[in-house]
Amino acid sequence: MKTENLDALQIANSPAIWALCAVGVVLVFVETVMFFRLARKTARDGIVDLSAKQCTRAVRAGVVSAIGPSFGVFIVMIGLIAVLGGPIAWMRLSVIGGATTELTAAQVGVSALGGDLSDALTMEQLSNAWWTMSINACGWLLVVWILGSRMEKVRQRIGGSDERWLSVFSSAATLGIFGAFNSEYIVTAVQSADISVIIAMVVSAVAMGILMWLSKNKLKWLAEYCLGIAMLAGILVGLAIS
């Protein structure tokens, strides 16, 4: 078993696998640059009512807000590298970015052949995990491909000419998404009496409230950074007490 695991990880981290995975990562990087340039051109040509300054602020806010979630992805990536190899972890989390989903898909692929991610993997188990992770993402791509072009009609039917209703709908959807993400961790933390998780969530919520108050009353520029800073506060406190 040890020999099989050594051979499997040697193949998983071989230069050929690195080269193949690099193709996907480079394509994602090129696509990102193209989207960025198209967005700037759209604003510059007056197609949307955004100034260059507003575009820069939006990019800056996006970068700051992405710092918090990237910590979770980084931690999961370390675990994936240890059992599935560096190239596939790098490629999968660069293309999809759903750390929990990728980890779950890998576990499903390995368990289908009677293994577990915490054990040494054979080449067959490793290959099955790779296939499961790849096939798992196909559904998302198909949904976007089939329904993406029709979403504008859905938006118009929901919001109509009243943009306020669309804002309410978007806010409710966002609350639902974050609530669904948090609920699993809250229930697990309460059942296992894991006080560190509960404290981290409370700190994030309190930090968000304080930051929002500051952005509305004293520091207007802080509004675009509230989410990222609140998430960082919760992560740092959770790491400190865990």
JSON list of C-alpha atoms in Angstrom, two decimals, residues 85-238:
[
{"chain": "A", "resi": 85, "resn": "GLY", "atom": "CA", "xyz": [-1.16, 16.22, -5.43]},
{"chain": "A", "resi": 86, "resn": "GLY", "atom": "CA", "xyz": [-0.26, 19.86, -5.99]},
{"chain": "A", "resi": 87, "resn": "PRO", "atom": "CA", "xyz": [-1.20, 20.28, -9.67]},
{"chain": "A", "resi": 88, "resn": "ILE", "atom": "CA", "xyz": [-4.80, 19.08, -9.44]},
{"chain": "A", "resi": 89, "resn": "ALA", "atom": "CA", "xyz": [-5.43, 21.08, -6.25]},
{"chain": "A", "resi": 90, "resn": "TRP", "atom": "CA", "xyz": [-3.99, 24.18, -7.92]},
{"chain": "A", "resi": 91, "resn": "MET", "atom": "CA", "xyz": [-6.04, 23.68, -11.08]},
{"chain": "A", "resi": 92, "resn": "ARG", "atom": "CA", "xyz": [-9.37, 22.73, -9.47]},
{"chain": "A", "resi": 93, "resn": "LEU", "atom": "CA", "xyz": [-9.39, 25.58, -6.95]},
{"chain": "A", "resi": 94, "resn": "SER", "atom": "CA", "xyz": [-8.25, 28.06, -9.63]},
{"chain": "A", "resi": 95, "resn": "VAL", "atom": "CA", "xyz": [-11.04, 27.07, -12.01]},
{"chain": "A", "resi": 96, "resn": "ILE", "atom": "CA", "xyz": [-13.88, 26.48, -9.54]},
{"chain": "A", "resi": 97, "resn": "GLY", "atom": "CA", "xyz": [-12.81, 27.97, -6.22]},
{"chain": "A", "resi": 98, "resn": "GLY", "atom": "CA", "xyz": [-15.43, 25.96, -4.30]},
{"chain": "A", "resi": 99, "resn": "ALA", "atom": "CA", "xyz": [-13.09, 24.48, -1.73]},
{"chain": "A", "resi": 100, "resn": "THR", "atom": "CA", "xyz": [-15.73, 22.57, 0.24]},
{"chain": "A", "resi": 101, "resn": "THR", "atom": "CA", "xyz": [-17.34, 21.22, -2.94]},
{"chain": "A", "resi": 102, "resn": "GLU", "atom": "CA", "xyz": [-14.03, 20.00, -4.33]},
{"chain": "A", "resi": 103, "resn": "LEU", "atom": "CA", "xyz": [-13.11, 18.30, -1.07]},
{"chain": "A", "resi": 104, "resn": "THR", "atom": "CA", "xyz": [-16.51, 16.59, -0.91]},
{"chain": "A", "resi": 105, "resn": "ALA", "atom": "CA", "xyz": [-16.26, 15.45, -4.53]},
{"chain": "A", "resi": 106, "resn": "ALA", "atom": "CA", "xyz": [-12.79, 14.01, -3.90]},
{"chain": "A", "resi": 107, "resn": "GLN", "atom": "CA", "xyz": [-14.06, 12.12, -0.85]},
{"chain": "A", "resi": 108, "resn": "VAL", "atom": "CA", "xyz": [-16.98, 10.70, -2.85]},
{"chain": "A", "resi": 109, "resn": "GLY", "atom": "CA", "xyz": [-14.62, 9.52, -5.59]},
{"chain": "A", "resi": 110, "resn": "VAL", "atom": "CA", "xyz": [-12.25, 7.86, -3.14]},
{"chain": "A", "resi": 111, "resn": "SER", "atom": "CA", "xyz": [-14.98, 6.27, -0.99]},
{"chain": "A", "resi": 112, "resn": "ALA", "atom": "CA", "xyz": [-16.58, 4.74, -4.11]},
{"chain": "A", "resi": 113, "resn": "LEU", "atom": "CA", "xyz": [-13.52, 2.48, -4.26]},
{"chain": "A", "resi": 114, "resn": "GLY", "atom": "CA", "xyz": [-13.52, 1.76, -0.55]},
{"chain": "A", "resi": 115, "resn": "GLY", "atom": "CA", "xyz": [-10.95, 4.36, 0.47]},
{"chain": "A", "resi": 116, "resn": "ASP", "atom": "CA", "xyz": [-10.81, 7.51, 2.54]},
{"chain": "A", "resi": 117, "resn": "LEU", "atom": "CA", "xyz": [-8.92, 10.78, 2.07]},
{"chain": "A", "resi": 118, "resn": "SER", "atom": "CA", "xyz": [-7.28, 10.31, 5.46]},
{"chain": "A", "resi": 119, "resn": "ASP", "atom": "CA", "xyz": [-5.69, 7.05, 4.28]},
{"chain": "A", "resi": 120, "resn": "ALA", "atom": "CA", "xyz": [-2.98, 6.31, 1.73]},
{"chain": "A", "resi": 121, "resn": "LEU", "atom": "CA", "xyz": [-4.54, 6.26, -1.76]},
{"chain": "A", "resi": 122, "resn": "THR", "atom": "CA", "xyz": [-3.95, 3.85, -4.58]},
{"chain": "A", "resi": 123, "resn": "MET", "atom": "CA", "xyz": [-3.59, 5.10, -8.16]},
{"chain": "A", "resi": 124, "resn": "GLU", "atom": "CA", "xyz": [-7.13, 3.92, -8.91]},
{"chain": "A", "resi": 125, "resn": "GLN", "atom": "CA", "xyz": [-8.58, 5.84, -5.95]},
{"chain": "A", "resi": 126, "resn": "LEU", "atom": "CA", "xyz": [-6.61, 8.96, -6.86]},
{"chain": "A", "resi": 127, "resn": "SER", "atom": "CA", "xyz": [-7.75, 8.78, -10.48]},
{"chain": "A", "resi": 128, "resn": "ASN", "atom": "CA", "xyz": [-11.37, 8.28, -9.42]},
{"chain": "A", "resi": 129, "resn": "ALA", "atom": "CA", "xyz": [-11.16, 11.33, -7.15]},
{"chain": "A", "resi": 130, "resn": "TRP", "atom": "CA", "xyz": [-9.86, 13.42, -10.06]},
{"chain": "A", "resi": 131, "resn": "TRP", "atom": "CA", "xyz": [-12.66, 12.24, -12.33]},
{"chain": "A", "resi": 132, "resn": "THR", "atom": "CA", "xyz": [-15.32, 12.90, -9.71]},
{"chain": "A", "resi": 133, "resn": "MET", "atom": "CA", "xyz": [-14.05, 16.43, -9.11]},
{"chain": "A", "resi": 134, "resn": "SER", "atom": "CA", "xyz": [-14.08, 17.17, -12.84]},
{"chain": "A", "resi": 135, "resn": "ILE", "atom": "CA", "xyz": [-17.47, 15.65, -13.63]},
{"chain": "A", "resi": 136, "resn": "ASN", "atom": "CA", "xyz": [-19.01, 17.32, -10.59]},
{"chain": "A", "resi": 137, "resn": "ALA", "atom": "CA", "xyz": [-18.34, 20.75, -12.13]},
{"chain": "A", "resi": 138, "resn": "CYS", "atom": "CA", "xyz": [-19.97, 19.91, -15.48]},
{"chain": "A", "resi": 139, "resn": "GLY", "atom": "CA", "xyz": [-23.48, 20.54, -14.13]},
{"chain": "A", "resi": 140, "resn": "TRP", "atom": "CA", "xyz": [-22.62, 24.12, -13.19]},
{"chain": "A", "resi": 141, "resn": "LEU", "atom": "CA", "xyz": [-21.14, 24.78, -16.62]},
{"chain": "A", "resi": 142, "resn": "LEU", "atom": "CA", "xyz": [-24.21, 23.37, -18.38]},
{"chain": "A", "resi": 143, "resn": "VAL", "atom": "CA", "xyz": [-26.62, 25.43, -16.27]},
{"chain": "A", "resi": 144, "resn": "VAL", "atom": "CA", "xyz": [-24.70, 28.63, -17.01]},
{"chain": "A", "resi": 145, "resn": "TRP", "atom": "CA", "xyz": [-24.44, 27.78, -20.70]},
{"chain": "A", "resi": 146, "resn": "ILE", "atom": "CA", "xyz": [-28.15, 26.97, -21.06]},
{"chain": "A", "resi": 147, "resn": "LEU", "atom": "CA", "xyz": [-29.69, 29.53, -18.70]},
{"chain": "A", "resi": 148, "resn": "GLY", "atom": "CA", "xyz": [-27.14, 32.35, -18.58]},
{"chain": "A", "resi": 149, "resn": "SER", "atom": "CA", "xyz": [-28.46, 34.18, -21.65]},
{"chain": "A", "resi": 150, "resn": "ARG", "atom": "CA", "xyz": [-32.01, 34.03, -20.28]},
{"chain": "A", "resi": 151, "resn": "MET", "atom": "CA", "xyz": [-31.28, 35.55, -16.89]},
{"chain": "A", "resi": 152, "resn": "GLU", "atom": "CA", "xyz": [-31.84, 39.11, -18.12]},
{"chain": "A", "resi": 153, "resn": "LYS", "atom": "CA", "xyz": [-35.45, 38.24, -18.98]},
{"chain": "A", "resi": 154, "resn": "VAL", "atom": "CA", "xyz": [-35.89, 36.71, -15.53]},
{"chain": "A", "resi": 155, "resn": "ARG", "atom": "CA", "xyz": [-34.44, 39.86, -13.97]},
{"chain": "A", "resi": 156, "resn": "GLN", "atom": "CA", "xyz": [-36.86, 42.05, -15.90]},
{"chain": "A", "resi": 157, "resn": "ARG", "atom": "CA", "xyz": [-39.83, 39.91, -14.89]},
{"chain": "A", "resi": 158, "resn": "ILE", "atom": "CA", "xyz": [-38.84, 40.02, -11.25]},
{"chain": "A", "resi": 159, "resn": "GLY", "atom": "CA", "xyz": [-37.85, 43.66, -11.04]},
{"chain": "A", "resi": 160, "resn": "GLY", "atom": "CA", "xyz": [-39.79, 45.18, -13.89]},
{"chain": "A", "resi": 161, "resn": "SER", "atom": "CA", "xyz": [-39.35, 48.92, -14.07]},
{"chain": "A", "resi": 162, "resn": "ASP", "atom": "CA", "xyz": [-39.13, 49.28, -10.30]},
{"chain": "A", "resi": 163, "resn": "GLU", "atom": "CA", "xyz": [-35.46, 48.97, -9.37]},
{"chain": "A", "resi": 164, "resn": "ARG", "atom": "CA", "xyz": [-36.33, 49.10, -5.68]},
{"chain": "A", "resi": 165, "resn": "TRP", "atom": "CA", "xyz": [-38.07, 45.73, -5.87]},
{"chain": "A", "resi": 166, "resn": "LEU", "atom": "CA", "xyz": [-35.03, 44.24, -7.59]},
{"chain": "A", "resi": 167, "resn": "SER", "atom": "CA", "xyz": [-32.81, 45.59, -4.80]},
{"chain": "A", "resi": 168, "resn": "VAL", "atom": "CA", "xyz": [-35.06, 43.98, -2.20]},
{"chain": "A", "resi": 169, "resn": "PHE", "atom": "CA", "xyz": [-35.01, 40.67, -4.08]},
{"chain": "A", "resi": 170, "resn": "SER", "atom": "CA", "xyz": [-31.21, 40.75, -4.44]},
{"chain": "A", "resi": 171, "resn": "SER", "atom": "CA", "xyz": [-30.75, 41.56, -0.76]},
{"chain": "A", "resi": 172, "resn": "ALA", "atom": "CA", "xyz": [-33.09, 38.73, 0.27]},
{"chain": "A", "resi": 173, "resn": "ALA", "atom": "CA", "xyz": [-31.24, 36.28, -1.99]},
{"chain": "A", "resi": 174, "resn": "THR", "atom": "CA", "xyz": [-27.90, 37.34, -0.53]},
{"chain": "A", "resi": 175, "resn": "LEU", "atom": "CA", "xyz": [-29.19, 36.90, 3.03]},
{"chain": "A", "resi": 176, "resn": "GLY", "atom": "CA", "xyz": [-30.51, 33.47, 2.11]},
{"chain": "A", "resi": 177, "resn": "ILE", "atom": "CA", "xyz": [-27.19, 32.38, 0.61]},
{"chain": "A", "resi": 178, "resn": "PHE", "atom": "CA", "xyz": [-25.11, 33.55, 3.55]},
{"chain": "A", "resi": 179, "resn": "GLY", "atom": "CA", "xyz": [-27.68, 32.12, 5.96]},
{"chain": "A", "resi": 180, "resn": "ALA", "atom": "CA", "xyz": [-27.49, 28.73, 4.25]},
{"chain": "A", "resi": 181, "resn": "PHE", "atom": "CA", "xyz": [-23.69, 28.76, 4.41]},
{"chain": "A", "resi": 182, "resn": "ASN", "atom": "CA", "xyz": [-23.65, 29.75, 8.08]},
{"chain": "A", "resi": 183, "resn": "SER", "atom": "CA", "xyz": [-26.45, 27.51, 9.30]},
{"chain": "A", "resi": 184, "resn": "GLU", "atom": "CA", "xyz": [-24.48, 24.30, 8.80]},
{"chain": "A", "resi": 185, "resn": "TYR", "atom": "CA", "xyz": [-21.55, 25.60, 10.83]},
{"chain": "A", "resi": 186, "resn": "ILE", "atom": "CA", "xyz": [-23.81, 27.06, 13.54]},
{"chain": "A", "resi": 187, "resn": "VAL", "atom": "CA", "xyz": [-25.70, 23.78, 14.02]},
{"chain": "A", "resi": 188, "resn": "THR", "atom": "CA", "xyz": [-22.46, 21.76, 14.03]},
{"chain": "A", "resi": 189, "resn": "ALA", "atom": "CA", "xyz": [-20.80, 24.17, 16.48]},
{"chain": "A", "resi": 190, "resn": "VAL", "atom": "CA", "xyz": [-23.76, 24.09, 18.87]},
{"chain": "A", "resi": 191, "resn": "GLN", "atom": "CA", "xyz": [-24.05, 20.29, 18.74]},
{"chain": "A", "resi": 192, "resn": "SER", "atom": "CA", "xyz": [-20.31, 19.79, 19.31]},
{"chain": "A", "resi": 193, "resn": "ALA", "atom": "CA", "xyz": [-20.05, 22.71, 21.77]},
{"chain": "A", "resi": 194, "resn": "ASP", "atom": "CA", "xyz": [-17.27, 24.21, 19.63]},
{"chain": "A", "resi": 195, "resn": "ILE", "atom": "CA", "xyz": [-17.12, 27.66, 21.17]},
{"chain": "A", "resi": 196, "resn": "SER", "atom": "CA", "xyz": [-14.40, 28.89, 18.79]},
{"chain": "A", "resi": 197, "resn": "VAL", "atom": "CA", "xyz": [-16.72, 28.71, 15.77]},
{"chain": "A", "resi": 198, "resn": "ILE", "atom": "CA", "xyz": [-19.51, 30.50, 17.60]},
{"chain": "A", "resi": 199, "resn": "ILE", "atom": "CA", "xyz": [-17.15, 33.23, 18.82]},
{"chain": "A", "resi": 200, "resn": "ALA", "atom": "CA", "xyz": [-15.74, 33.71, 15.30]},
{"chain": "A", "resi": 201, "resn": "MET", "atom": "CA", "xyz": [-19.24, 34.18, 13.88]},
{"chain": "A", "resi": 202, "resn": "VAL", "atom": "CA", "xyz": [-20.24, 36.57, 16.63]},
{"chain": "A", "resi": 203, "resn": "VAL", "atom": "CA", "xyz": [-17.07, 38.62, 16.12]},
{"chain": "A", "resi": 204, "resn": "SER", "atom": "CA", "xyz": [-17.71, 38.80, 12.37]},
{"chain": "A", "resi": 205, "resn": "ALA", "atom": "CA", "xyz": [-21.30, 39.91, 12.92]},
{"chain": "A", "resi": 206, "resn": "VAL", "atom": "CA", "xyz": [-20.34, 42.54, 15.48]},
{"chain": "A", "resi": 207, "resn": "ALA", "atom": "CA", "xyz": [-17.48, 43.78, 13.30]},
{"chain": "A", "resi": 208, "resn": "MET", "atom": "CA", "xyz": [-19.85, 44.05, 10.32]},
{"chain": "A", "resi": 209, "resn": "GLY", "atom": "CA", "xyz": [-22.33, 46.06, 12.38]},
{"chain": "A", "resi": 210, "resn": "ILE", "atom": "CA", "xyz": [-19.67, 48.45, 13.63]},
{"chain": "A", "resi": 211, "resn": "LEU", "atom": "CA", "xyz": [-18.13, 48.85, 10.17]},
{"chain": "A", "resi": 212, "resn": "MET", "atom": "CA", "xyz": [-21.51, 49.53, 8.58]},
{"chain": "A", "resi": 213, "resn": "TRP", "atom": "CA", "xyz": [-22.28, 52.17, 11.22]},
{"chain": "A", "resi": 214, "resn": "LEU", "atom": "CA", "xyz": [-18.91, 53.82, 10.63]},
{"chain": "A", "resi": 215, "resn": "SER", "atom": "CA", "xyz": [-19.38, 53.78, 6.85]},
{"chain": "A", "resi": 216, "resn": "LYS", "atom": "CA", "xyz": [-22.79, 55.44, 7.10]},
{"chain": "A", "resi": 217, "resn": "ASN", "atom": "CA", "xyz": [-21.94, 58.06, 9.70]},
{"chain": "A", "resi": 218, "resn": "LYS", "atom": "CA", "xyz": [-18.24, 58.87, 9.65]},
{"chain": "A", "resi": 219, "resn": "LEU", "atom": "CA", "xyz": [-16.14, 56.99, 7.10]},
{"chain": "A", "resi": 220, "resn": "LYS", "atom": "CA", "xyz": [-18.04, 56.83, 3.82]},
{"chain": "A", "resi": 221, "resn": "TRP", "atom": "CA", "xyz": [-15.10, 55.22, 1.99]},
{"chain": "A", "resi": 222, "resn": "LEU", "atom": "CA", "xyz": [-15.23, 52.21, 4.35]},
{"chain": "A", "resi": 223, "resn": "ALA", "atom": "CA", "xyz": [-18.49, 50.85, 2.88]},
{"chain": "A", "resi": 224, "resn": "GLU", "atom": "CA", "xyz": [-16.84, 48.87, 0.09]},
{"chain": "A", "resi": 225, "resn": "TYR", "atom": "CA", "xyz": [-14.45, 47.13, 2.50]},
{"chain": "A", "resi": 226, "resn": "CYS", "atom": "CA", "xyz": [-16.88, 46.16, 5.27]},
{"chain": "A", "resi": 227, "resn": "LEU", "atom": "CA", "xyz": [-17.50, 42.58, 4.15]},
{"chain": "A", "resi": 228, "resn": "GLY", "atom": "CA", "xyz": [-13.83, 41.73, 3.64]},
{"chain": "A", "resi": 229, "resn": "ILE", "atom": "CA", "xyz": [-12.71, 43.26, 6.94]},
{"chain": "A", "resi": 230, "resn": "ALA", "atom": "CA", "xyz": [-15.53, 41.56, 8.88]},
{"chain": "A", "resi": 231, "resn": "MET", "atom": "CA", "xyz": [-14.60, 38.17, 7.45]},
{"chain": "A", "resi": 232, "resn": "LEU", "atom": "CA", "xyz": [-10.93, 38.72, 8.24]},
{"chain": "A", "resi": 233, "resn": "ALA", "atom": "CA", "xyz": [-11.84, 39.66, 11.83]},
{"chain": "A", "resi": 234, "resn": "GLY", "atom": "CA", "xyz": [-13.75, 36.42, 12.29]},
{"chain": "A", "resi": 235, "resn": "ILE", "atom": "CA", "xyz": [-10.98, 34.32, 10.70]},
{"chain": "A", "resi": 236, "resn": "LEU", "atom": "CA", "xyz": [-8.23, 35.87, 12.83]},
{"chain": "A", "resi": 237, "resn": "VAL", "atom": "CA", "xyz": [-10.20, 35.47, 16.07]},
{"chain": "A", "resi": 238, "resn": "GLY", "atom": "CA", "xyz": [-11.12, 31.88, 15.15]}
]
